[in-house]
Every structure is written in C-alpha cells, then in structure tokens.
Short mmCIF file of C-alpha atoms in Angstrom, two decimals:
data_model
loop_
_atom_site.label_atom_id
_atom_site.label_comp_id
_atom_site.label_asym_id
_atom_site.label_seq_id
_atom_site.Cartn_x
_atom_site.Cartn_y
_atom_site.Cartn_z
CA MET A 1 -100.35 172.85 -59.32
CA VAL A 2 -98.54 173.95 -56.15
CA THR A 3 -95.91 176.68 -56.06
CA GLY A 4 -93.82 176.92 -52.91
CA ALA A 5 -93.93 173.14 -52.40
CA THR A 6 -90.60 173.23 -50.54
CA GLY A 7 -91.89 175.85 -48.12
CA TYR A 8 -93.61 175.58 -44.76
CA ILE A 9 -97.21 175.54 -46.02
CA GLY A 10 -96.65 174.01 -49.46
CA GLY A 11 -94.58 171.15 -48.03
CA ARG A 12 -97.58 170.12 -45.93
CA LEU A 13 -100.31 170.89 -48.45
CA ALA A 14 -98.96 168.97 -51.47
CA PRO A 15 -98.97 165.50 -49.82
CA ARG A 16 -102.47 166.11 -48.42
CA LEU A 17 -103.78 167.04 -51.85
CA ALA A 18 -102.23 163.86 -53.26
CA ALA A 19 -103.80 161.83 -50.44
CA GLU A 20 -107.20 163.29 -51.43
CA GLY A 21 -106.75 161.75 -54.88
CA HIS A 22 -105.69 164.85 -56.80
CA ASP A 23 -102.96 164.78 -59.44
CA VAL A 24 -100.43 167.21 -57.96
CA ARG A 25 -97.72 169.08 -59.85
CA CYS A 26 -95.09 170.78 -57.66
CA VAL A 27 -93.25 173.67 -59.28
CA VAL A 28 -89.84 174.26 -57.67
CA ARG A 29 -86.74 176.20 -58.63
CA SER A 30 -84.44 173.32 -57.69
CA PRO A 31 -86.01 169.88 -58.23
CA GLY A 32 -83.08 168.35 -56.36
CA LYS A 33 -84.58 169.69 -53.13
CA MET A 34 -87.48 167.29 -53.62
CA ARG A 35 -85.30 164.21 -54.02
CA ASP A 36 -85.40 163.16 -50.36
CA VAL A 37 -88.97 164.29 -49.65
CA PRO A 38 -90.90 161.15 -48.63
CA TRP A 39 -93.99 162.01 -50.71
CA ALA A 40 -92.12 163.14 -53.84
CA ALA A 41 -93.02 159.92 -55.67
CA ASP A 42 -96.72 160.75 -55.24
CA VAL A 43 -96.51 164.04 -57.17
CA GLU A 44 -95.12 165.40 -60.42
CA VAL A 45 -92.07 167.61 -59.85
CA VAL A 46 -91.23 170.22 -62.50
CA GLU A 47 -88.63 172.96 -62.57
CA GLY A 48 -90.01 176.49 -62.60
CA ASP A 49 -89.71 179.92 -61.09
CA VAL A 50 -92.54 182.37 -60.43
CA LEU A 51 -90.24 185.13 -61.73
CA ASP A 52 -89.65 183.31 -65.05
CA GLU A 53 -92.49 183.85 -67.52
CA GLU A 54 -91.64 180.95 -69.82
CA SER A 55 -91.26 178.38 -67.05
CA MET A 56 -94.60 179.43 -65.53
CA ARG A 57 -96.34 179.11 -68.88
CA ARG A 58 -95.03 175.56 -69.21
CA ALA A 59 -95.90 174.67 -65.63
CA CYS A 60 -99.50 175.92 -65.95
CA GLN A 61 -100.28 173.85 -69.05
CA GLY A 62 -103.02 171.36 -68.21
CA ALA A 63 -103.48 172.61 -64.64
CA ASP A 64 -107.00 173.09 -63.24
CA VAL A 65 -106.06 174.80 -59.97
CA LEU A 66 -103.05 176.92 -59.06
CA TYR A 67 -102.06 177.10 -55.40
CA TYR A 68 -99.87 180.16 -54.99
CA LEU A 69 -97.88 179.84 -51.75
CA VAL A 70 -94.85 181.98 -52.52
CA HIS A 71 -93.83 185.22 -50.87
CA SER A 72 -90.60 186.98 -49.95
CA LEU A 73 -89.48 187.87 -46.44
CA SER A 74 -86.47 190.07 -47.03
CA GLU A 75 -85.80 193.45 -45.48
CA GLN A 76 -85.71 195.42 -48.70
CA GLY A 77 -87.49 195.18 -52.01
CA PHE A 78 -89.72 192.19 -51.27
CA ALA A 79 -92.91 194.01 -52.27
CA ALA A 80 -91.67 194.65 -55.82
CA VAL A 81 -90.48 191.06 -56.17
CA ASP A 82 -93.81 189.67 -54.97
CA ARG A 83 -95.75 192.02 -57.25
CA ARG A 84 -93.85 190.91 -60.34
CA ALA A 85 -94.06 187.23 -59.42
CA ALA A 86 -97.82 187.45 -58.90
CA MET A 87 -98.39 189.24 -62.22
CA ILE A 88 -96.32 186.64 -64.10
CA SER A 89 -98.16 183.77 -62.41
CA ALA A 90 -101.60 185.31 -62.94
CA GLN A 91 -100.95 185.87 -66.64
CA ALA A 92 -99.60 182.33 -67.09
CA ALA A 93 -102.65 180.87 -65.33
CA ARG A 94 -105.08 182.90 -67.44
CA GLU A 95 -103.39 181.98 -70.73
CA ALA A 96 -103.31 178.28 -69.78
CA GLY A 97 -107.01 178.20 -68.93
CA VAL A 98 -106.56 177.50 -65.22
CA SER A 99 -110.03 177.50 -63.62
CA ARG A 100 -109.12 178.45 -60.03
CA ILE A 101 -106.33 180.21 -58.12
CA VAL A 102 -105.97 179.69 -54.37
CA TYR A 103 -103.73 182.13 -52.49
CA LEU A 104 -102.87 182.26 -48.79
CA GLY A 105 -102.47 185.87 -47.74
CA GLY A 106 -102.34 187.84 -44.50
CA MET A 107 -105.29 189.11 -42.49
CA HIS A 108 -105.49 192.89 -42.13
CA PRO A 109 -108.04 195.42 -40.81
CA GLU A 110 -110.87 196.22 -43.21
CA GLY A 111 -111.25 199.78 -44.45
CA LEU A 112 -107.71 200.78 -43.56
CA ASP A 113 -105.82 202.82 -46.13
CA PRO A 114 -103.18 200.58 -47.77
CA ASN A 115 -100.61 203.27 -47.00
CA ASP A 116 -101.29 202.74 -43.29
CA LEU A 117 -100.58 199.01 -43.45
CA SER A 118 -97.15 197.58 -42.80
CA GLU A 119 -95.17 196.95 -45.97
CA HIS A 120 -95.53 193.21 -45.39
CA LEU A 121 -99.33 193.25 -45.02
CA ALA A 122 -99.75 195.77 -47.85
CA SER A 123 -97.73 193.50 -50.14
CA ARG A 124 -99.78 190.42 -49.25
CA ALA A 125 -102.99 192.37 -49.88
CA GLU A 126 -101.64 193.64 -53.22
CA VAL A 127 -100.79 190.12 -54.37
CA GLY A 128 -104.31 189.00 -53.48
CA GLU A 129 -105.77 191.86 -55.53
CA ILE A 130 -103.61 190.94 -58.53
CA PHE A 131 -105.07 187.43 -58.53
CA LEU A 132 -108.64 188.63 -57.92
CA ARG A 133 -108.36 190.89 -60.98
CA SER A 134 -106.55 188.31 -63.12
CA GLY A 135 -109.65 186.97 -64.86
CA VAL A 136 -109.19 183.60 -63.14
CA PRO A 137 -111.66 182.93 -60.27
CA THR A 138 -109.60 183.26 -57.09
CA VAL A 139 -110.02 182.31 -53.45
CA VAL A 140 -107.80 184.42 -51.19
CA LEU A 141 -107.58 183.00 -47.67
CA GLN A 142 -106.36 185.58 -45.16
CA ALA A 143 -104.80 184.30 -41.92
CA ALA A 144 -103.15 186.02 -38.98
CA VAL A 145 -100.69 184.13 -36.75
CA ILE A 146 -100.39 180.47 -37.78
CA LEU A 147 -99.73 178.09 -34.88
CA GLY A 148 -97.85 174.93 -35.77
CA SER A 149 -94.60 173.14 -35.09
CA GLY A 150 -91.90 174.76 -37.17
CA SER A 151 -93.77 177.93 -38.20
CA ALA A 152 -91.88 181.21 -37.81
CA SER A 153 -94.74 182.75 -35.82
CA PHE A 154 -94.84 179.82 -33.41
CA GLU A 155 -91.05 179.71 -33.01
CA MET A 156 -91.02 183.42 -32.19
CA LEU A 157 -93.79 182.98 -29.59
CA ARG A 158 -92.16 179.87 -28.14
CA TYR A 159 -88.65 181.21 -27.68
CA LEU A 160 -89.72 184.61 -26.40
CA THR A 161 -91.83 182.91 -23.73
CA GLU A 162 -89.38 180.15 -22.79
CA ARG A 163 -86.24 182.24 -22.61
CA LEU A 164 -87.55 185.44 -21.05
CA PRO A 165 -89.14 184.97 -17.61
CA VAL A 166 -89.08 188.78 -17.44
CA MET A 167 -89.84 190.59 -20.69
CA LEU A 168 -89.98 194.23 -21.70
CA THR A 169 -93.23 194.41 -23.66
CA PRO A 170 -93.85 196.99 -26.40
CA SER A 171 -97.33 198.37 -27.04
CA TRP A 172 -98.06 195.95 -29.90
CA VAL A 173 -98.28 192.97 -27.53
CA HIS A 174 -101.64 194.41 -26.34
CA HIS A 175 -103.17 194.32 -29.83
CA ARG A 176 -105.72 191.58 -30.46
CA VAL A 177 -104.85 188.66 -32.71
CA GLN A 178 -106.94 185.75 -33.98
CA PRO A 179 -104.47 182.87 -34.40
CA ILE A 180 -105.28 179.71 -36.33
CA ALA A 181 -103.82 176.22 -36.09
CA ILE A 182 -101.85 174.94 -39.08
CA ARG A 183 -104.16 171.92 -39.35
CA ASP A 184 -107.14 174.25 -39.86
CA VAL A 185 -105.26 176.33 -42.46
CA LEU A 186 -104.52 173.14 -44.39
CA HIS A 187 -108.15 172.04 -44.09
CA TYR A 188 -109.38 175.22 -45.75
CA LEU A 189 -106.67 175.11 -48.41
CA VAL A 190 -107.45 171.50 -49.38
CA ARG A 191 -111.19 172.18 -49.50
CA ALA A 192 -110.83 175.44 -51.46
CA VAL A 193 -111.02 173.45 -54.71
CA THR A 194 -114.70 172.73 -53.92
CA VAL A 195 -115.70 176.42 -53.81
CA PRO A 196 -118.12 177.19 -56.69
CA ALA A 197 -116.46 178.44 -59.87
CA GLU A 198 -118.21 181.82 -59.78
CA VAL A 199 -116.75 182.78 -56.37
CA ASN A 200 -113.95 185.34 -56.64
CA ARG A 201 -113.20 186.96 -53.28
CA THR A 202 -111.21 187.05 -50.05
CA PHE A 203 -112.09 185.06 -46.94
CA ASP A 204 -110.79 185.63 -43.42
CA ILE A 205 -109.84 182.42 -41.63
CA GLY A 206 -109.15 182.37 -37.91
CA GLY A 207 -109.37 180.05 -34.93
CA PRO A 208 -112.01 180.22 -32.19
CA ASP A 209 -109.92 182.39 -29.84
CA VAL A 210 -109.19 186.12 -30.02
CA LEU A 211 -106.23 187.03 -27.81
CA THR A 212 -103.65 189.72 -27.36
CA TYR A 213 -100.06 188.68 -28.08
CA LEU A 214 -99.46 189.10 -24.34
CA GLN A 215 -102.25 186.61 -23.61
CA MET A 216 -100.75 184.25 -26.18
CA MET A 217 -97.40 184.30 -24.36
CA GLU A 218 -99.13 183.74 -21.04
CA GLY A 219 -101.17 180.92 -22.59
CA PHE A 220 -98.06 179.29 -24.02
CA ALA A 221 -96.38 179.41 -20.59
CA GLU A 222 -99.47 177.78 -19.07
CA VAL A 223 -99.60 174.93 -21.59
CA ALA A 224 -95.83 174.36 -21.39
CA GLU A 225 -96.07 174.45 -17.57
CA LEU A 226 -93.60 177.29 -17.26
CA PRO A 227 -93.59 179.66 -14.28
CA LYS A 228 -95.73 182.75 -14.71
CA ARG A 229 -93.94 185.33 -16.87
CA THR A 230 -93.43 188.93 -15.74
CA MET A 231 -94.21 191.55 -18.38
CA LEU A 232 -92.92 195.12 -18.06
CA PRO A 233 -94.53 197.56 -20.54
CA VAL A 234 -92.12 199.83 -22.45
CA PRO A 235 -93.91 202.21 -24.83
CA VAL A 236 -90.72 203.26 -26.67
CA LEU A 237 -89.91 199.75 -27.94
CA THR A 238 -90.95 200.11 -31.59
CA PRO A 239 -91.57 197.13 -33.92
CA ARG A 240 -88.20 197.81 -35.57
CA LEU A 241 -86.37 197.73 -32.24
CA SER A 242 -88.42 194.67 -31.24
CA SER A 243 -87.20 192.83 -34.32
CA HIS A 244 -83.59 193.29 -33.16
CA TRP A 245 -84.56 191.83 -29.78
CA VAL A 246 -86.33 188.87 -31.44
CA ASN A 247 -83.24 188.37 -33.62
CA LEU A 248 -81.05 187.96 -30.54
CA VAL A 249 -83.41 185.83 -28.42
CA THR A 250 -85.10 183.50 -30.94
CA PRO A 251 -83.98 181.44 -33.97
CA VAL A 252 -85.99 183.77 -36.23
CA PRO A 253 -83.56 186.18 -37.98
CA ARG A 254 -84.25 189.89 -38.25
CA SER A 255 -85.10 189.67 -41.96
CA THR A 256 -88.05 187.42 -41.06
CA ALA A 257 -88.90 189.03 -37.71
CA VAL A 258 -89.35 192.52 -39.20
CA PRO A 259 -92.38 191.68 -41.40
CA LEU A 260 -93.87 189.39 -38.74
CA ILE A 261 -93.77 192.08 -36.07
CA ASP A 262 -94.81 194.81 -38.52
CA SER A 263 -97.97 192.76 -39.08
CA LEU A 264 -98.79 193.04 -35.36
CA ILE A 265 -98.93 196.84 -35.42
CA HIS A 266 -102.66 196.52 -36.19
CA GLU A 267 -105.25 194.27 -34.62
CA VAL A 268 -105.78 191.28 -36.90
CA VAL A 269 -109.20 189.81 -36.12
CA ALA A 270 -111.47 188.15 -38.67
CA GLN A 271 -114.19 190.53 -39.94
CA GLU A 272 -116.21 187.63 -41.31
CA HIS A 273 -116.18 183.85 -41.50
CA ASP A 274 -118.03 183.48 -44.80
CA ILE A 275 -115.79 180.60 -45.80
CA ASP A 276 -118.10 178.41 -43.70
CA ARG A 277 -120.82 178.91 -46.33
CA PHE A 278 -118.69 177.01 -48.83
CA VAL A 279 -116.36 174.83 -46.73
CA ALA A 280 -117.51 172.98 -43.63
CA GLN A 281 -115.36 173.35 -40.54
CA PRO A 282 -113.09 170.41 -39.64
CA GLU A 283 -114.70 167.52 -37.83
CA GLY A 284 -114.80 168.47 -34.16
CA GLY A 285 -114.57 172.19 -34.95
CA LEU A 286 -111.69 174.61 -35.19
CA THR A 287 -108.68 174.09 -32.95
CA GLY A 288 -108.41 176.39 -29.93
CA PHE A 289 -105.21 178.20 -28.97
CA HIS A 290 -104.23 175.97 -26.06
CA ARG A 291 -104.84 172.80 -28.04
CA ALA A 292 -102.85 174.14 -31.01
CA VAL A 293 -99.88 174.91 -28.74
CA GLU A 294 -100.10 171.49 -27.12
CA LEU A 295 -100.12 169.73 -30.50
CA ALA A 296 -97.15 171.78 -31.73
CA LEU A 297 -95.11 171.00 -28.61
CA GLN A 298 -95.92 167.31 -28.91
CA ARG A 299 -94.70 167.33 -32.53
CA ILE A 300 -91.47 169.05 -31.50
CA SER A 301 -90.79 166.70 -28.59
CA SER A 302 -91.41 163.60 -30.72
CA GLY A 303 -89.27 164.89 -33.63
CA GLN A 304 -92.23 164.77 -36.06
CA VAL A 305 -92.00 168.28 -37.50
CA GLU A 306 -93.03 167.98 -41.16
CA THR A 307 -91.71 171.32 -42.37
CA ARG A 308 -90.01 174.34 -40.83
CA TRP A 309 -89.91 178.01 -41.72
CA SER A 310 -86.14 177.75 -42.20
CA GLY A 311 -86.54 175.23 -45.02
CA ALA A 312 -88.50 177.59 -47.24
CA ASN A 313 -85.74 179.39 -49.08
CA ALA A 314 -82.14 178.63 -49.83
CA GLY A 315 -81.28 182.33 -49.96
CA TYR A 316 -79.01 182.22 -53.02
CA ALA A 317 -79.33 182.44 -56.75
CA PRO A 318 -79.21 179.30 -58.92
CA SER A 319 -76.48 180.99 -60.99
CA ASP A 320 -74.07 181.08 -58.03
CA PRO A 321 -71.05 178.81 -58.61
CA LEU A 322 -70.89 175.37 -57.07
CA PRO A 323 -67.69 174.22 -55.32
CA SER A 324 -67.13 171.63 -58.04
CA ASP A 325 -67.56 174.05 -60.95
CA PRO A 326 -64.50 173.91 -63.25
CA GLU A 327 -62.02 176.51 -62.01
CA TRP A 328 -64.84 178.43 -60.41
CA ALA A 329 -65.52 180.18 -63.71
CA GLY A 330 -62.11 181.87 -63.44
CA GLY A 331 -62.53 183.14 -59.87
CA THR A 332 -60.31 182.78 -56.81
CA VAL A 333 -61.08 180.01 -54.36
CA TYR A 334 -59.65 179.29 -50.91
CA THR A 335 -59.84 175.79 -49.47
CA ASP A 336 -58.99 173.97 -46.28
CA VAL A 337 -58.66 170.25 -47.11
CA ARG A 338 -58.19 167.52 -44.52
CA GLU A 339 -58.25 163.73 -44.65
CA ARG A 340 -58.04 161.07 -41.92
CA PRO A 341 -58.18 157.27 -42.07
CA SER A 342 -60.47 155.52 -39.61
CA SER A 343 -60.86 152.01 -38.30
CA ALA A 344 -64.61 152.64 -38.15
CA SER A 345 -66.91 151.49 -40.93
CA VAL A 346 -68.37 153.87 -43.49
CA GLU A 347 -71.77 153.47 -41.85
CA HIS A 348 -70.59 154.60 -38.41
CA VAL A 349 -68.62 157.58 -39.73
CA TRP A 350 -71.56 158.60 -41.93
CA ASP A 351 -73.94 158.41 -38.96
CA VAL A 352 -71.74 160.89 -37.07
CA VAL A 353 -71.44 163.15 -40.14
CA THR A 354 -75.20 163.30 -40.79
CA GLY A 355 -75.90 163.86 -37.08
CA ILE A 356 -73.70 166.95 -36.88
CA GLY A 357 -74.97 170.40 -35.85
CA GLY A 358 -78.01 171.36 -33.82
CA GLU A 359 -77.72 170.34 -30.19
CA ARG A 360 -74.82 167.96 -30.97
CA GLY A 361 -72.64 170.82 -32.12
CA TRP A 362 -69.79 170.75 -34.62
CA TYR A 363 -67.17 168.66 -32.78
CA SER A 364 -64.69 171.50 -32.50
CA PHE A 365 -64.02 174.79 -30.71
CA PRO A 366 -67.65 175.32 -29.53
CA LEU A 367 -66.87 178.77 -28.14
CA GLY A 368 -65.65 179.86 -31.58
CA TRP A 369 -68.77 178.56 -33.32
CA TRP A 370 -70.96 180.29 -30.72
CA ALA A 371 -69.11 183.60 -31.09
CA ARG A 372 -69.37 183.50 -34.90
CA GLY A 373 -73.09 182.72 -34.59
CA VAL A 374 -73.63 185.69 -32.28
CA MET A 375 -71.75 187.98 -34.67
CA ASP A 376 -73.91 186.76 -37.53
CA ARG A 377 -77.12 187.47 -35.60
CA LEU A 378 -75.93 190.97 -34.72
CA VAL A 379 -75.59 191.86 -38.41
CA GLY A 380 -78.96 190.33 -39.30
CA GLY A 381 -77.86 186.82 -40.28
CA VAL A 382 -79.42 183.49 -39.36
CA GLY A 383 -76.85 182.55 -36.70
CA LEU A 384 -76.67 179.04 -35.25
CA ARG A 385 -80.12 178.87 -33.67
CA ARG A 386 -82.03 177.37 -36.58
CA GLY A 387 -80.88 173.92 -35.52
CA ARG A 388 -82.07 170.87 -37.44
CA ARG A 389 -85.41 169.66 -38.81
CA ASP A 390 -84.65 166.12 -37.59
CA ALA A 391 -82.06 165.06 -35.03
CA ASP A 392 -80.77 162.07 -37.00
CA SER A 393 -81.48 162.53 -40.71
CA LEU A 394 -80.80 165.17 -43.36
CA LYS A 395 -82.32 165.83 -46.76
CA VAL A 396 -81.50 168.26 -49.54
CA GLY A 397 -82.84 171.71 -48.72
CA ASP A 398 -82.76 171.27 -44.93
CA ALA A 399 -81.52 174.16 -42.82
CA LEU A 400 -78.68 173.07 -40.52
CA ASP A 401 -77.73 175.92 -38.18
CA TRP A 402 -76.28 178.54 -40.55
CA TRP A 403 -75.82 176.00 -43.33
CA ARG A 404 -78.19 174.65 -46.00
CA VAL A 405 -77.95 171.02 -47.16
CA GLU A 406 -77.07 171.29 -50.84
CA GLU A 407 -76.24 167.63 -51.46
CA CYS A 408 -76.65 164.44 -49.43
CA LEU A 409 -75.75 161.20 -51.20
CA ASP A 410 -75.56 157.85 -49.42
CA GLU A 411 -75.94 154.18 -50.30
CA ARG A 412 -79.70 154.62 -50.84
CA SER A 413 -79.26 157.32 -53.49
CA THR A 414 -80.26 155.94 -56.88
CA ASP A 415 -78.33 158.70 -58.66
CA ARG A 416 -74.71 158.61 -57.53
CA ARG A 417 -73.84 161.94 -59.13
CA ASP A 418 -73.75 165.25 -57.33
CA ALA A 419 -75.46 168.46 -58.51
CA VAL A 420 -72.90 169.10 -61.26
CA GLY A 421 -72.73 165.52 -62.48
CA LEU A 422 -69.54 164.30 -60.76
CA GLU A 423 -69.74 160.56 -60.09
CA LEU A 424 -69.05 159.30 -56.57
CA ALA A 425 -66.69 156.37 -56.07
CA GLU A 426 -68.10 152.98 -55.16
CA GLY A 427 -69.46 153.13 -51.61
CA GLU A 428 -68.55 156.81 -51.16
CA ARG A 429 -70.96 159.16 -49.39
CA LEU A 430 -71.16 162.94 -49.60
CA LEU A 431 -72.67 165.74 -47.54
CA ARG A 432 -72.29 169.24 -48.97
CA LEU A 433 -73.40 172.25 -46.93
CA ARG A 434 -73.72 175.79 -48.21
CA ALA A 435 -73.25 178.66 -45.76
CA GLU A 436 -76.04 181.20 -45.27
CA MET A 437 -74.24 183.35 -42.71
CA LYS A 438 -73.36 186.94 -43.52
CA ALA A 439 -69.91 186.93 -45.12
CA PRO A 440 -68.13 188.73 -47.99
CA GLY A 441 -68.26 185.66 -50.21
CA LEU A 442 -69.75 182.20 -50.71
CA ALA A 443 -68.77 179.26 -48.50
CA TRP A 444 -69.29 175.50 -48.52
CA LEU A 445 -68.35 172.61 -46.30
CA GLU A 446 -67.98 169.17 -47.91
CA LEU A 447 -67.81 166.00 -45.81
CA ARG A 448 -67.07 162.72 -47.62
CA VAL A 449 -66.71 159.15 -46.35
CA ALA A 450 -65.27 156.36 -48.50
CA PRO A 451 -64.70 152.68 -47.66
CA THR A 452 -61.20 151.16 -47.37
CA GLU A 453 -59.91 147.67 -46.62
CA ASP A 454 -59.26 148.62 -42.98
CA GLY A 455 -62.39 150.73 -42.41
CA SER A 456 -62.93 154.08 -44.05
CA THR A 457 -61.44 157.43 -44.99
CA TYR A 458 -62.98 160.69 -43.87
CA ARG A 459 -62.38 163.70 -46.15
CA GLN A 460 -63.28 167.26 -45.26
CA ARG A 461 -63.10 170.33 -47.47
CA ALA A 462 -63.99 173.91 -46.52
CA ILE A 463 -64.37 176.17 -49.56
CA PHE A 464 -64.60 179.96 -49.77
CA PHE A 465 -65.23 182.03 -52.87
CA PRO A 466 -64.41 185.67 -51.89
CA HIS A 467 -66.25 188.77 -53.04
CA GLY A 468 -63.86 191.67 -53.51
CA LEU A 469 -61.01 192.74 -51.26
CA ALA A 470 -63.16 192.29 -48.15
CA GLY A 471 -63.60 188.62 -49.02
CA HIS A 472 -59.87 188.01 -49.34
CA ALA A 473 -59.19 189.85 -46.06
CA TYR A 474 -61.95 187.87 -44.32
CA TRP A 475 -60.39 184.53 -45.28
CA TRP A 476 -56.90 185.47 -44.06
CA VAL A 477 -58.21 186.92 -40.80
CA ILE A 478 -59.99 183.68 -39.90
CA ALA A 479 -57.34 181.34 -41.38
CA PRO A 480 -55.42 180.99 -38.05
CA PHE A 481 -58.58 179.58 -36.41
CA HIS A 482 -58.93 176.82 -39.00
CA VAL A 483 -56.55 174.56 -37.11
CA LEU A 484 -58.89 174.72 -34.12
CA VAL A 485 -62.13 174.57 -36.07
CA PHE A 486 -61.54 172.27 -39.02
CA GLY A 487 -58.68 170.31 -37.47
CA GLY A 488 -60.80 169.65 -34.40
CA MET A 489 -63.73 168.54 -36.56
CA GLU A 490 -61.60 166.08 -38.49
CA ARG A 491 -60.16 164.45 -35.37
CA ARG A 492 -63.31 164.34 -33.25
CA ILE A 493 -65.71 163.16 -35.94
CA VAL A 494 -63.44 160.18 -36.63
CA ALA A 495 -62.90 159.57 -32.91
CA ALA A 496 -66.67 159.63 -32.27
CA ALA A 497 -67.26 157.09 -35.05
CA GLU A 498 -64.56 154.79 -33.68
CA ARG A 499 -66.14 154.91 -30.22
CA VAL A 500 -69.44 153.86 -31.77
CA GLU A 501 -67.62 151.07 -33.62
CA ARG A 502 -66.38 149.80 -30.24
CA GLY A 503 -69.90 149.87 -28.84
CA GLU A 504 -69.37 153.02 -26.80
CA ASP A 505 -71.45 156.18 -26.82
CA PRO A 506 -69.95 159.03 -28.86
CA GLU A 507 -68.85 161.78 -26.52
CA PRO A 508 -70.43 165.20 -27.04
CA PRO A 509 -68.18 168.07 -28.10
CA HIS A 510 -65.99 169.25 -25.23
CA GLY A 511 -66.02 172.56 -23.40
CA LEU A 512 -68.10 174.68 -21.06
CA LEU A 513 -70.37 175.95 -23.83
CA ALA A 514 -71.18 172.39 -24.93
CA ARG A 515 -72.08 171.42 -21.37
CA LEU A 516 -74.32 174.47 -21.06
CA LYS A 517 -76.01 173.63 -24.38
CA ASP A 518 -76.51 170.03 -23.24
CA ARG A 519 -78.07 171.24 -20.00
CA ARG A 520 -80.36 173.60 -21.93
CA ALA A 521 -81.33 170.78 -24.31
CA ARG A 522 -82.35 168.57 -21.39
CA ARG A 523 -84.36 171.44 -19.90
CA ASP A 524 -86.09 172.17 -23.21
CA ALA A 525 -86.90 168.50 -23.69
CA GLU A 526 -88.44 168.39 -20.22
CA ARG A 527 -90.55 171.45 -20.96
CA ALA A 528 -91.64 170.16 -24.36
CA ARG A 529 -92.87 166.78 -23.11
CA PRO A 530 -96.60 165.99 -23.71
CA VAL A 531 -98.51 168.42 -21.53
CA ARG A 532 -102.00 169.02 -20.29
CA VAL A 533 -104.41 171.31 -22.09
CA GLY A 534 -104.97 174.63 -20.36
CA ALA A 535 -108.39 175.83 -19.32
#
C-alpha cells in the first residue's frame, strides 16, 4: 500500500514495486489523477486521505506493508497537519494488522535537541517517531538532498547554478551535505520489504560523496560545462531571506524553498550506514554526485522525467466548486467565453491546445503573462516557472506553469464524462486547467475542440469564482486586459493550428519576451545535452 503515489517519490516507487511482482494498492485523494498514468493498470487505485480515519481504515485492510510518502510543505501549520496524518495512518495500520511501515524522512544531526532543528526537519523526525512507536515494525529511511530529474532539491541547485554566474552566498552553503541519487533512494525503498520483521528503527541513507552546498554548485557547473561560478560570501543572508531569493531565481516557490533551506542550517551527513546489513547496495555501488547530476540532466534533455516536485499536490480542497457545478452552489461567477471556427481538423487544433504553456507560451500578450507571473512569485505564489512535465503531452494532475491539469479528455479517453459527469459531444475534446496562482478567488481555464463539417470549432472559457469584495474588485481591474489575453489566445491558437494544417510550422508567440524565452530555451537545451562525467 503506497500513500503519496501521485507525488515525486511515490510516482516512481509504485511502478517499481509492481515490476518486482508485488500487488500494489495506491491510495490517492483524487483517483482521477491516476487515469493517465501509464502504469495505473498495473496497480489497484483506491480513494483515501491520510487525514480521514475511515478511508485509511478501509485502505489498510489486507495490506502487508504501508509505504508512507506524504508530507506537507506549506509555510504555516504543516507540522500539525503531518502529525495528525501520521497518527491516523499509524492507528489504521495497527488495527488492520499491517506487518511493516516504511517511511522516508529527512536526515538530521544526531543528539541535537529537537527544539534546535528547523521546523521542517523536526516535523519529519516527529512523524518517524510516531510510526516507530505505533506497534507496527517500522523502517524509517532518512535522506538529505535527493538528486534526480524533477526533484525540488535538484531544481533549486540547477537553477541557482545556471542563472547566477555571480552569487551572494549565505553561511549555510558551507555546511556539509551527503546527497543521494533518486535511483539509490528507490533501491532502498523497494528492498525495505525484505528487512527482518523484528527490525524497528531509523536508517541514514546517503551517497558516496560528502560535499558542501557550495561544492555541489561548483560540481553541477563542472558537469554541465558551465563557466566557473563566482561566489561572494554574505553572512547576513539568513535562510528566510535566501528563500525569497530562491523564489525569484528558480521555479521552486517560497513555500517549498523555506523548508528546504531550513534543512540546510545544520550539516546533514549520515551517522551510520547500517542499512547495508539488511539491504545490499545497488549493483555497481551507490551513485556519486557527478554521475547523479549527469543522469538527471540527460533525463531532462531527453524529456524523460518520470515525476516532478510540482506534480505532488494540487493545492486545493476537494470540496472546492468545479466550474461545471450547478449555479456554483449559489455563488457569483465571472466568465470570459470565446468561440472561433477553424478550417483545421480537431486533431491539429488539439495538438496546439495540449502543447500550450512552458517554453511555447500562451499565444497572447507574453509581457502580460510574464508580469503576472513575477507578481505571483513576489507574493509567494508558484509563478510561471514550473513549466511542463512533458513538452507535448498532458495528463490529469500535471503542473502547467501556474495551472494544474484538472481534466484532459481526448479521443482515447474511455470515459467521455468530465469530473462532474457531464458528457462530451461526439468527437469533442476538453482541457480544463485550474489556477494555482495567488488570487482572491478560484479560477479555471477551459479549452474545448469539437469537429464540424468544415473543420472544427475552438471554444475557450475563463472562469473566476471571487472570494469577498477583493475578488470582485480583482476581476474588474483585470477585465480590460482580457481582450489582449484571451482574445489573443483564441485567434493565435486557431491560426497556429491552421498553419499546421497547411504543412507549415506553427509560429511561436510574438513579442520581445517570447524571443528572449526562445533564446534562453535554446541555451538551456545546449547546456543540458549529454555531458561528460566530472572527475
């Protein structure tokens, strides 16, 4: 039984457990997020929530092993949420007769008073203790920085190094860290089921290299063949201030950067490697830092990133209204609805629709999108830098810049109903995106394509459900820009599809910002090509 199966670690662990011959049950809050996962047919998917006692009791029935891979990364209150979720899960596992719990926690210095740990590390340690005292034999694997394509830690390291040839370095970059490659983390997780039943303890897991964060940035630059970076020490740059800097420079938002950087206040080096007494190391040994970076960059350049940190959490409550809810449960809703016929086929229009965002942009007013993304980052939102998991395909649950894919129905979808049961017309396709930017209300963007005798019809609907007076004011302030933003999208998406229909290449979005982004994309692709392994 795997909790967190839609997250970064769980989304890689579940298919590997299934490949080992285990019967795997994935417990997810929204089973719809698993619909487009390529390995979903190999596992059992059940609805459940680690904060719901009854659903966890049901999910644990008949399970031998519980993999607990859930934790919060919010700025406030995450410790209390994680504590409650762990206690509910531990009790459900004990009552169901589960024989083993496996939990992936965070490495922290031994003997340090819990009050001296960062809130993030203290919470991870507390969750581990809850499971160790649950009465169910537990293996707690404690890792420091995890190096892998798509991990938040790797993205932070990558973008800081690539984008800052000169960097002001706070004192924490000189603390020692023992990073571990994602492939080695997964190896230990998969093999944890073989640990003898009487073992109930924590194990530190780390790679073969112990480095400072500064050395990690220098090592990344070497592997990526970047010019040598200049580091200027600044003792007054606290972890909290650093998180604001990371928020502006990297795709990792402040809410995630704060706990990651807080964890680097202390040196995180393995105190033991006793796990080797029970689980043999991977064939060929543990992966070194330079090799782990090389493998991650190769995955990114080839578009083979299995999971990303941004896909872990939708960031909204299941009780939030959907844009097709009847009358929005009595609330006020603002919409911007547009429709345009096209001589292009449904297939060509749909290809443009599902390729939107990321480096391709949004086909309208790029400067406006960029400015709104910067504003969102400044107030702690996700901004536009999350990009896409895959350049050409989308699945439910994917992060797409500041949106989340809530529904994606095409001709291959066996169920032609959306999340609230509305049936699509024959041949119609639907992409529904839910906004995760900071705003005084809830927002969606629906893009539909339907066949006609002469080609197709493209329909676009922007939806906003305001919260309070601020929400109403927000909508009317931005309403004048809708002609530029949504009108431009409607025209240029259809025009791009018609160019493809004629055998031409679709033009990228216009404007100086788009050209700069295209230039940066080419530069990043050049840097991320397969590279040599450093010494």
